[in-house]
Short mmCIF file of N, CA and C and ligand atoms in Angstrom, two decimals:
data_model
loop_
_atom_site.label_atom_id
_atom_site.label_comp_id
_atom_site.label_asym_id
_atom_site.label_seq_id
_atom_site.Cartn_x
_atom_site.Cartn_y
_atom_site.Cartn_z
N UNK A 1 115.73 69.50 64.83
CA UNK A 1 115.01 69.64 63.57
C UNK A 1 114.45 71.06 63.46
N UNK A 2 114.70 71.41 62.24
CA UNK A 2 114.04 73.05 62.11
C UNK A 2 112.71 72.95 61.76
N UNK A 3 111.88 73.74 62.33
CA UNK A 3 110.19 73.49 62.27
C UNK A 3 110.04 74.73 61.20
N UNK A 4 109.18 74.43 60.44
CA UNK A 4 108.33 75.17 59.54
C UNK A 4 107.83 76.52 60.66
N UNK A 5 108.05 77.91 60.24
CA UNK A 5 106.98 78.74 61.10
C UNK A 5 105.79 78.94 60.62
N UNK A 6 104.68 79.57 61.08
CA UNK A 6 103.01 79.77 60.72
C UNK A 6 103.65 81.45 61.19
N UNK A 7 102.65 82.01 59.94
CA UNK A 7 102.55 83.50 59.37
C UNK A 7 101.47 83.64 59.74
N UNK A 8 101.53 85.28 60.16
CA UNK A 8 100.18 86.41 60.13
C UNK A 8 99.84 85.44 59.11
N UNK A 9 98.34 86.06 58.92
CA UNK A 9 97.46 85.62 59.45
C UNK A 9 97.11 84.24 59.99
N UNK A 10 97.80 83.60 60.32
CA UNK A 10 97.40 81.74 60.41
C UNK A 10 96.36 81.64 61.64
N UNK A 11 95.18 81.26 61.99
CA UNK A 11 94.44 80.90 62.96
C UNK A 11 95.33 80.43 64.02
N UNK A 12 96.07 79.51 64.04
CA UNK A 12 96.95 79.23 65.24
C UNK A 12 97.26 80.11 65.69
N UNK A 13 97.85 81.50 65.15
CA UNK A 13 98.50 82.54 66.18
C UNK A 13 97.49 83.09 67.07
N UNK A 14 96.16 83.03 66.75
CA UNK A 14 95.46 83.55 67.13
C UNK A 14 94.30 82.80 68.42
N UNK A 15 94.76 81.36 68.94
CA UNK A 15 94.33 81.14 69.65
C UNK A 15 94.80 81.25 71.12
N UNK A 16 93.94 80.72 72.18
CA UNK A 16 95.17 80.51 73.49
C UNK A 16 95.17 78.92 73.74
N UNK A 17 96.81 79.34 73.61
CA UNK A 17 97.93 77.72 74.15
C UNK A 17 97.46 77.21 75.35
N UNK A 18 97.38 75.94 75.76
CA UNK A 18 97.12 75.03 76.76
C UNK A 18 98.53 75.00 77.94
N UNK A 19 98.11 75.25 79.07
CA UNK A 19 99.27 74.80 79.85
C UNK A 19 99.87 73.33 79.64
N UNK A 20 100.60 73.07 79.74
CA UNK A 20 101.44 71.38 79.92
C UNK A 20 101.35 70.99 81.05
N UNK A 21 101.27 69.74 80.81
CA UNK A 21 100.54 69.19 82.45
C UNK A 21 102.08 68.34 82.70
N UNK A 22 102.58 67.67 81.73
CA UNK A 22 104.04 67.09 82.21
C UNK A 22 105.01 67.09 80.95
N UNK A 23 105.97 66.66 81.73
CA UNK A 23 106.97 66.62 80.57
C UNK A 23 107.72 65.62 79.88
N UNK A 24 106.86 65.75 78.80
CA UNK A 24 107.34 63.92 78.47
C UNK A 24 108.21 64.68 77.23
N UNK A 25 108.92 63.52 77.29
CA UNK A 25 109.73 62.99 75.86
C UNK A 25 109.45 64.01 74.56
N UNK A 26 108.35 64.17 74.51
CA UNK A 26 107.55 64.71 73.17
C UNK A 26 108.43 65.81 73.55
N UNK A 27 107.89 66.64 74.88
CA UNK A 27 107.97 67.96 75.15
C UNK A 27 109.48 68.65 74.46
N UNK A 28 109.94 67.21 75.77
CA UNK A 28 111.63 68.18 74.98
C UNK A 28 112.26 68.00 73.96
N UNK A 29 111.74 67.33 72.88
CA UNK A 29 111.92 67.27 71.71
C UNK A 29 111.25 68.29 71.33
N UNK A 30 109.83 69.06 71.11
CA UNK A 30 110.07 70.06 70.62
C UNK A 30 110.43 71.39 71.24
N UNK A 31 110.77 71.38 72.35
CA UNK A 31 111.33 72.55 73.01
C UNK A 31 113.01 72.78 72.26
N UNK A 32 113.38 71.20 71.93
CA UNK A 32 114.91 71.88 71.51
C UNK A 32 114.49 71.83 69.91
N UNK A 33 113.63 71.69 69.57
CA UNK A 33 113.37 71.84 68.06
C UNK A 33 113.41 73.45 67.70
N UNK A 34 112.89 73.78 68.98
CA UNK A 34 112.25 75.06 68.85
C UNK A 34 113.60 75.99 69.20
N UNK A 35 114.53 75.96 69.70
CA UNK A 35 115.27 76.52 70.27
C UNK A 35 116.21 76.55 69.14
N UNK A 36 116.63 75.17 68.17
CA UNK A 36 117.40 74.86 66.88
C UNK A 36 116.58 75.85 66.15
N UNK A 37 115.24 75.63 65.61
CA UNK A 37 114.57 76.85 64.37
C UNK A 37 115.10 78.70 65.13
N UNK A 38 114.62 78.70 66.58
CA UNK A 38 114.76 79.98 66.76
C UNK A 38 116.15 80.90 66.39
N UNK A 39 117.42 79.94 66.32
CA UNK A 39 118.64 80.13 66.20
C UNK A 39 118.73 80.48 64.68
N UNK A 40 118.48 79.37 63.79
CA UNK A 40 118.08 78.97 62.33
C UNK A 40 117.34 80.40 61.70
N UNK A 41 116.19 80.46 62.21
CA UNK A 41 115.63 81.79 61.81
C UNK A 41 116.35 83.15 62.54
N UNK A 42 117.18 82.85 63.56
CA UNK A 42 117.93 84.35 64.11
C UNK A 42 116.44 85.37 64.59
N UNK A 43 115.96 84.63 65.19
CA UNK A 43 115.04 85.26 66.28
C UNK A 43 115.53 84.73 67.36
N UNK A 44 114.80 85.81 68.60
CA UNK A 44 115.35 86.16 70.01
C UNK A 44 114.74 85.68 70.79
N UNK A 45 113.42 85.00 70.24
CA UNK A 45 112.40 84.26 70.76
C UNK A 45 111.06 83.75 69.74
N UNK A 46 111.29 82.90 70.49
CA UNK A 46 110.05 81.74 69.97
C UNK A 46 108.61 81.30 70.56
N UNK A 47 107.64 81.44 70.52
CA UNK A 47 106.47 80.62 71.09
C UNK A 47 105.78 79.64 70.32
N UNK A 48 105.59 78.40 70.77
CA UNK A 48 104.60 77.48 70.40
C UNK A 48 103.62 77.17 69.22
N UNK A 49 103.04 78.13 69.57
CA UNK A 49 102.04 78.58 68.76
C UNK A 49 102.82 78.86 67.10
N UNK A 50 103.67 79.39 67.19
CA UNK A 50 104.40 80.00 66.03
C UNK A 50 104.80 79.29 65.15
N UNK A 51 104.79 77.66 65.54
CA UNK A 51 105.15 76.39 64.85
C UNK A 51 103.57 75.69 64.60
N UNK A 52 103.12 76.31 65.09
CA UNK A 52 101.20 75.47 65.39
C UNK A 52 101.73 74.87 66.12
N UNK A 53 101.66 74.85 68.03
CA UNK A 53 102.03 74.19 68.41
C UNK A 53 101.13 74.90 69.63
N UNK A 54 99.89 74.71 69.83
CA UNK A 54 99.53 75.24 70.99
C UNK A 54 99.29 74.91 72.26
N UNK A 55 100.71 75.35 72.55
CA UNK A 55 101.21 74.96 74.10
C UNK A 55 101.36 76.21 74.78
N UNK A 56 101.55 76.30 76.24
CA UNK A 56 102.32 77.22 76.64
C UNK A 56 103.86 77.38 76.91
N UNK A 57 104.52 77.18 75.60
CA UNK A 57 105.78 76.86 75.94
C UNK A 57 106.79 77.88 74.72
N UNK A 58 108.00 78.94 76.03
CA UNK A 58 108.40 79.73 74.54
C UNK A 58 109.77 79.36 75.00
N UNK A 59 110.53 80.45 73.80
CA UNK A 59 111.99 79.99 73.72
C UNK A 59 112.46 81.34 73.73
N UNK A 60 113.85 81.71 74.43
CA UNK A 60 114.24 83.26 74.27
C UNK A 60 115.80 83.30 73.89
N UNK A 61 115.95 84.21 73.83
CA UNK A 61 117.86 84.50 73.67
C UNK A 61 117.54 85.80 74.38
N UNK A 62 118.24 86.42 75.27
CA UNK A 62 119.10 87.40 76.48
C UNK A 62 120.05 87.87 75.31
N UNK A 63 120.30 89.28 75.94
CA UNK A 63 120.52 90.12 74.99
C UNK A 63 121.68 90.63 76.21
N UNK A 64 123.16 90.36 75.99
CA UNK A 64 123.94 91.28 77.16
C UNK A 64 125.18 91.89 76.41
N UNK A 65 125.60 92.80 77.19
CA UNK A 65 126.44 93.90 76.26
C UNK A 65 127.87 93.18 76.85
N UNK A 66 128.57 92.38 75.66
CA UNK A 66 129.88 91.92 75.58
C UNK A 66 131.15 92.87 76.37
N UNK A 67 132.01 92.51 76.18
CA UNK A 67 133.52 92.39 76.78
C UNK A 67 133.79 94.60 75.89
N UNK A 68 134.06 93.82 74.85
CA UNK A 68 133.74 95.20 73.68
C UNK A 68 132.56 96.41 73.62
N UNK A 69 132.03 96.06 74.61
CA UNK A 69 130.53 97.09 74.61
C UNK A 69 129.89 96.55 73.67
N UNK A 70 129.19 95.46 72.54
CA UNK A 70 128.88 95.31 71.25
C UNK A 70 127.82 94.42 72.66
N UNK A 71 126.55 94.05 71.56
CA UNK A 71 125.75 93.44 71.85
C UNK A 71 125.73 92.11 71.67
N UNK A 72 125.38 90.90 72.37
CA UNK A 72 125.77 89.66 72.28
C UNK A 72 124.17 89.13 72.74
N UNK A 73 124.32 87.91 71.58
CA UNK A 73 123.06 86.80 72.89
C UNK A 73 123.69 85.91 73.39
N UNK A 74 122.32 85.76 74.57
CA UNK A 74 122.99 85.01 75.45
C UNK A 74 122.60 83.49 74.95
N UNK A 75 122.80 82.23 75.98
CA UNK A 75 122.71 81.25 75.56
C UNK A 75 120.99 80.92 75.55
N UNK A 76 119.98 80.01 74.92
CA UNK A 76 118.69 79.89 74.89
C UNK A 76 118.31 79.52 75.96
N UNK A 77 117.10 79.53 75.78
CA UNK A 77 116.39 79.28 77.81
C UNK A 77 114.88 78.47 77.02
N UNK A 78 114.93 77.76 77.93
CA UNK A 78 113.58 77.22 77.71
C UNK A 78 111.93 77.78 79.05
N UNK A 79 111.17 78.17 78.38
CA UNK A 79 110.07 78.68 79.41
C UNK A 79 108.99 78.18 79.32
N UNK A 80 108.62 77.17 80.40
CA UNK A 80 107.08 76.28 80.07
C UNK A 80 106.12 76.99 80.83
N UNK A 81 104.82 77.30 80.38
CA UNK A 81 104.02 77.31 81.07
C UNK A 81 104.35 79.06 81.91
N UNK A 82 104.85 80.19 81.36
CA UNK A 82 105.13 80.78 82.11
C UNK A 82 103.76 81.79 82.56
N UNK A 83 104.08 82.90 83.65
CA UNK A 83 103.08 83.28 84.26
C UNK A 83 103.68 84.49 84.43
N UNK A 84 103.11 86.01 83.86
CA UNK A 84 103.20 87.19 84.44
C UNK A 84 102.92 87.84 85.30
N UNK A 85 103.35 88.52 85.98
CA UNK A 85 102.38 89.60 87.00
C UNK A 85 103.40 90.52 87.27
N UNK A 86 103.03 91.44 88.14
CA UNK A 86 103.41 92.70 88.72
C UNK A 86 104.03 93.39 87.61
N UNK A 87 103.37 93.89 87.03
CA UNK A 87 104.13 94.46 85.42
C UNK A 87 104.42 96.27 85.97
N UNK A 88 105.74 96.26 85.83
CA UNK A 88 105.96 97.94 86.23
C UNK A 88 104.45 98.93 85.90
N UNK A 89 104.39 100.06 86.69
CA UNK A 89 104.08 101.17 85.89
C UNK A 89 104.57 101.77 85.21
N UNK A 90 106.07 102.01 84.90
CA UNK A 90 106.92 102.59 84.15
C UNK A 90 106.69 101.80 83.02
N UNK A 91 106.98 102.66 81.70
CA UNK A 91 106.60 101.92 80.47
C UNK A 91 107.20 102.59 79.52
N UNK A 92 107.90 101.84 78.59
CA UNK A 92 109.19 102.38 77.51
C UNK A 92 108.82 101.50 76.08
N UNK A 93 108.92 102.49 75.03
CA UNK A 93 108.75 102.01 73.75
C UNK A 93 109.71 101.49 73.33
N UNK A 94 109.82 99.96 72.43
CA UNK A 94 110.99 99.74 71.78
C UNK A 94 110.71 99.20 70.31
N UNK A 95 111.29 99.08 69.76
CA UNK A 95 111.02 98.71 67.82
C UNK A 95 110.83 96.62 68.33
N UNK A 96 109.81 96.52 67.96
CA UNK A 96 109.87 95.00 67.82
C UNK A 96 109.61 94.24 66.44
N UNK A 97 110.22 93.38 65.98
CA UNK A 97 109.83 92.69 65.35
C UNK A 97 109.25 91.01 65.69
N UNK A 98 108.58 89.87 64.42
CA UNK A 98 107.80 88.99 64.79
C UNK A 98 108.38 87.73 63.83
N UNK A 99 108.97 86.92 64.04
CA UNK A 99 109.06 86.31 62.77
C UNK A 99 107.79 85.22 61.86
N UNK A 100 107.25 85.69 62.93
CA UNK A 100 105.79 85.06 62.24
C UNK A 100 104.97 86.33 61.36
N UNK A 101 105.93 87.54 61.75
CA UNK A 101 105.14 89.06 60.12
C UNK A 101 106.71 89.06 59.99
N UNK A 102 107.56 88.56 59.04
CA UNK A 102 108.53 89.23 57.88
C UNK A 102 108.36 90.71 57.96
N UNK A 103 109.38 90.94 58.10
CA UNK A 103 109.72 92.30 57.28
C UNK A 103 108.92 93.69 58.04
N UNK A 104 108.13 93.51 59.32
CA UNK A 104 107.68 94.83 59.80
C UNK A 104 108.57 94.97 61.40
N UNK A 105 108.49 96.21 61.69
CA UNK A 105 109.09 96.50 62.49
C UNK A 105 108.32 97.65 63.12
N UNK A 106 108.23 97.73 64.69
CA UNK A 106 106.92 98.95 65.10
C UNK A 106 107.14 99.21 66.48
N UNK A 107 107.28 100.45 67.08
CA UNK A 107 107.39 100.42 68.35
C UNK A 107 106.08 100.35 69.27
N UNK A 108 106.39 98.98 70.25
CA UNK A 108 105.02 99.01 71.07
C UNK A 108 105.54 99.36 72.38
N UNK A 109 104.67 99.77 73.21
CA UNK A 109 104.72 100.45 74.30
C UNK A 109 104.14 99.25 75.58
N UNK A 110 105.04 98.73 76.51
CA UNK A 110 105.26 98.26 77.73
C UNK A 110 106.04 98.26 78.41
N UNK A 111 105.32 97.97 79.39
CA UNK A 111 105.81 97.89 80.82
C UNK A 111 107.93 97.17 80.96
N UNK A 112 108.16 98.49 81.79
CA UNK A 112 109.70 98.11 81.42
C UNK A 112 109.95 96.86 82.32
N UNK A 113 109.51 96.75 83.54
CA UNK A 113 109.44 95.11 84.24
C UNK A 113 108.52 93.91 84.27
N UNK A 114 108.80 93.39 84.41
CA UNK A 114 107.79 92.11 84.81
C UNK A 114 108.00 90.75 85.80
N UNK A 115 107.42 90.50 86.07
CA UNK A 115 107.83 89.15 86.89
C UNK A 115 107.29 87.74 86.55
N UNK A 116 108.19 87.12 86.12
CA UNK A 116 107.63 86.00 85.47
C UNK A 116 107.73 84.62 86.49
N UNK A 117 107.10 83.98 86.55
CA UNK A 117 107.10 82.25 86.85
C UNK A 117 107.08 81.24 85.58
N UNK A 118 108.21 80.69 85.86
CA UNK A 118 107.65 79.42 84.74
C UNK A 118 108.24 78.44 85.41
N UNK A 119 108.56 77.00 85.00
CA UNK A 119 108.45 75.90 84.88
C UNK A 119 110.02 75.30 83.32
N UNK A 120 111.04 74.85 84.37
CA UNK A 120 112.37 74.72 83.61
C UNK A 120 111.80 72.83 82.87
N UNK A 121 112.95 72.70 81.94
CA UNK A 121 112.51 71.26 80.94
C UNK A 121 113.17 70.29 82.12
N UNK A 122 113.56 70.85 83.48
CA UNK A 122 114.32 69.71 84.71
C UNK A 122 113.04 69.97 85.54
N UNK A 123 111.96 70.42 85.35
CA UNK A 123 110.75 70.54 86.33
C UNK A 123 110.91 71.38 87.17
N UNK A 124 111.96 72.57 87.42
CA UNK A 124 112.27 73.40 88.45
C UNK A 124 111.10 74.91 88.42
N UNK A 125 110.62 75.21 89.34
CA UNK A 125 110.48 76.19 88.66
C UNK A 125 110.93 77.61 89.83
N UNK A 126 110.56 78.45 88.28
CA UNK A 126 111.54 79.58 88.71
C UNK A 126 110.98 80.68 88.96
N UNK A 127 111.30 81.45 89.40
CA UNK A 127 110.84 83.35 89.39
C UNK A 127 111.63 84.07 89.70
N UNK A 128 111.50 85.21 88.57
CA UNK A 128 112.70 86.25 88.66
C UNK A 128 111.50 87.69 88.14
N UNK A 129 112.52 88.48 88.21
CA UNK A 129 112.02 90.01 87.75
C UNK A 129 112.60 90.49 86.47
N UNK A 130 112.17 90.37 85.87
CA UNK A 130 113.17 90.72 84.37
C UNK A 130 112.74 92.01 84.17
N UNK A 131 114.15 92.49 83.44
CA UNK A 131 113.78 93.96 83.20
C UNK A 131 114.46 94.37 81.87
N UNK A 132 113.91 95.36 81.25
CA UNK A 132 114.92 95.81 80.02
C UNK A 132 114.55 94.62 78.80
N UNK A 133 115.53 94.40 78.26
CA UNK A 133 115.18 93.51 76.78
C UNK A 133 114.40 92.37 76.73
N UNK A 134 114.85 91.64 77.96
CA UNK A 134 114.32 90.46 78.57
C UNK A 134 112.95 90.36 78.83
N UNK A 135 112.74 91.28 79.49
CA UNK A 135 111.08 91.40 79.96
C UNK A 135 110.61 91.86 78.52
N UNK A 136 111.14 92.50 77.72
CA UNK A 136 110.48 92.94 76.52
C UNK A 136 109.67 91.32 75.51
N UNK A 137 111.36 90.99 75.20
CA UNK A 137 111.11 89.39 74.78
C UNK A 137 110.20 88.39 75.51
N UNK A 138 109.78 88.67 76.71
CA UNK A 138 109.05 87.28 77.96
C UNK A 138 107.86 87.90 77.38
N UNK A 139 107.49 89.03 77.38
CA UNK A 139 106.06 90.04 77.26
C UNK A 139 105.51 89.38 75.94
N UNK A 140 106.58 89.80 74.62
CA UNK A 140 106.06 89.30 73.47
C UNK A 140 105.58 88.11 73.25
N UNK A 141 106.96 86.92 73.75
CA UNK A 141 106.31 85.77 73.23
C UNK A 141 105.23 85.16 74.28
N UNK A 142 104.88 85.73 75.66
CA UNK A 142 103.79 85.22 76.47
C UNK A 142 102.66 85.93 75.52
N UNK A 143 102.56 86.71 74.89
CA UNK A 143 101.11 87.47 73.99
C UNK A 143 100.93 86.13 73.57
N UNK A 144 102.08 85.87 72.84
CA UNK A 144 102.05 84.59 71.24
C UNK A 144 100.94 83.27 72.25
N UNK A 145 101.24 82.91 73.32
CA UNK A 145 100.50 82.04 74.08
C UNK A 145 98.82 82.79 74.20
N UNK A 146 98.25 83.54 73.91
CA UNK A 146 97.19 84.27 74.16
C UNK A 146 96.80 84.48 73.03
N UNK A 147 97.12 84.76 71.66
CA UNK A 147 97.01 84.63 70.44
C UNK A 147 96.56 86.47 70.25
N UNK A 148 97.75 86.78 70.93
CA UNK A 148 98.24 88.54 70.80
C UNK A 148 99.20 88.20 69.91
N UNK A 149 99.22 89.74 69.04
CA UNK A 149 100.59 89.52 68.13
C UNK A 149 100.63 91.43 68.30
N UNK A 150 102.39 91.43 68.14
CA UNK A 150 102.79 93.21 68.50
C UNK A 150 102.35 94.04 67.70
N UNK A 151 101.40 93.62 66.87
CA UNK A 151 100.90 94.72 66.04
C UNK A 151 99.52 94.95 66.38
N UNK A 152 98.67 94.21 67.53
CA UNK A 152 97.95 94.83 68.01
C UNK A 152 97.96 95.78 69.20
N UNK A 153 99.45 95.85 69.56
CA UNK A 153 99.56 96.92 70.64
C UNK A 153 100.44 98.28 70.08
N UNK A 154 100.47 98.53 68.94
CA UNK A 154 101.00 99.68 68.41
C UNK A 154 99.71 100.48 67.85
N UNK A 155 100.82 102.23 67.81
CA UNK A 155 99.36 102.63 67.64
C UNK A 155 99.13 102.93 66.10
N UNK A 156 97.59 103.02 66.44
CA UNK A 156 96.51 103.24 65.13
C UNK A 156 97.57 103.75 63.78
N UNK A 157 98.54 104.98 64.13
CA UNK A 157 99.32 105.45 62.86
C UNK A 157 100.06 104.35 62.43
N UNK A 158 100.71 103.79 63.02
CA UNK A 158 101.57 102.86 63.06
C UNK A 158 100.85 101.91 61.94
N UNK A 159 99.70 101.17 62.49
CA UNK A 159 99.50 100.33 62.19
C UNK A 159 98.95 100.59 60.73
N UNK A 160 98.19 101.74 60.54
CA UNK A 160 97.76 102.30 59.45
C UNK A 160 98.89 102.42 57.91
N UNK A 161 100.26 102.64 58.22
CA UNK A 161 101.19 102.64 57.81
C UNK A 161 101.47 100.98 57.51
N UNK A 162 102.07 100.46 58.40
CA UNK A 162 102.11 98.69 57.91
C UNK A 162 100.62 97.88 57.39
N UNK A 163 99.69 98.82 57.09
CA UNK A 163 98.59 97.78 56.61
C UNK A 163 98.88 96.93 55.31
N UNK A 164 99.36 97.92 54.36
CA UNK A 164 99.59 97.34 52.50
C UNK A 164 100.27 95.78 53.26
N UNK A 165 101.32 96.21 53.99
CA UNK A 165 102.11 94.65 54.16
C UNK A 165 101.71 93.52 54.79
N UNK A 166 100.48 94.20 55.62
CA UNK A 166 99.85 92.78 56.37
C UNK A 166 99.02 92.20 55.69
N UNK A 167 98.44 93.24 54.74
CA UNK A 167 97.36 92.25 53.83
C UNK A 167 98.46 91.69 52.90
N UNK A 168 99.24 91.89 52.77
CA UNK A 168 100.05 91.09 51.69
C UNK A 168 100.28 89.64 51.67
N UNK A 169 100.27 89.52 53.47
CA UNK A 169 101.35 88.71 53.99
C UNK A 169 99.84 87.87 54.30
N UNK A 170 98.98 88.62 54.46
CA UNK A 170 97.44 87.76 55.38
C UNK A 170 97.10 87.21 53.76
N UNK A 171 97.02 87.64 52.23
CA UNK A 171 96.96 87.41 51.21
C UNK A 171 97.53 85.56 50.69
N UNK A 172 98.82 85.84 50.83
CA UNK A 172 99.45 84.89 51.11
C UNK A 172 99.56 83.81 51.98
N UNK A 173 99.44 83.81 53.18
CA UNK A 173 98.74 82.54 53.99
C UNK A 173 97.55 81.80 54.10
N UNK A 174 96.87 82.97 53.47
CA UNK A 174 95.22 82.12 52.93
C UNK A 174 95.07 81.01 52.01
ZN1 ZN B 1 106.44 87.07 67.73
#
């Protein structure tokens, strides 16, 4: 089922998601709900929250360079409950967008690795080091669990520039 998303400004984005204590039935129904809208809307990732759904639970697509050199996603992943740390010192800007703000686009500045833990929808859990697009996407939608959104980590010009559109958009969800 494709879920309705919640827009800048909605209070939901702006809280912090609850860990999941188990995984029932509910769960993975909306984990693949979420994974169907993320496809549906042609985003690369999804969090919880983004549906009003405040959990700690996001959705991603992997980004790997095809047969042709052309860019491909990969297949969806489900991430419960995940957990950051050891975030590089090295740190690289990239253009992100949100599908919870339409239409802006802004380069924020992080950490090019990270190391994530989470918790698979088979109860496994995992840890890896992601690096490059991946860690970009884990970074963003773990904010969305914290009720960060990428336009508070760009800078002041930046943001000064996309203001007309956020009040537009904060206009409109009110
Ligand atoms: Zn987002």
């Amino acid at each position: 089922m494709i879920l309705p998303l919640f827009f800048y400004d909605h209070l939901c984005l702006r809280k912090k998601a609850q860990s999941i204590e188990s995984i029932t039935e509910e769960l993975r129904s909306l984990a693949n709900d979420m994974v169907e809208s993320m496809i549906h809307y042609n985003g690369v990732g999804l969090a919880a929250p983004q549906v009003g759904k405040l959990l700690r639970l996001i959705v991603i697509r992997d980004e790997f360079v095809g047969d042709n050199e052309e860019y491909r996603l990969g297949p969806p992943e489900i991430l419960i409950n995940p957990v950051l740390s050891a975030p590089s010192q090295e740190a690289e800007k990239m253009a992100e967008g949100c599908l919870s703000i339409p239409g802006i686009h802004a380069e924020v500045m992080r950490p090019s690795r990270i190391r994530v833990r989470y918790q698979t929808l088979d109860n496994r859990m995992v840890e890896e080091d992601a690096v490059g697009f991946r860690a970009r996407v884990i970074m963003h939608e773990n904010d969305h669990l914290n009720g960060v959104l990428f336009i508070d980590r760009i800078s002041p010009d930046d943001r000064a520039k996309i203001d007309p559109v956020l009040k537009a958009l904060k206009d409109k969800t009110k």
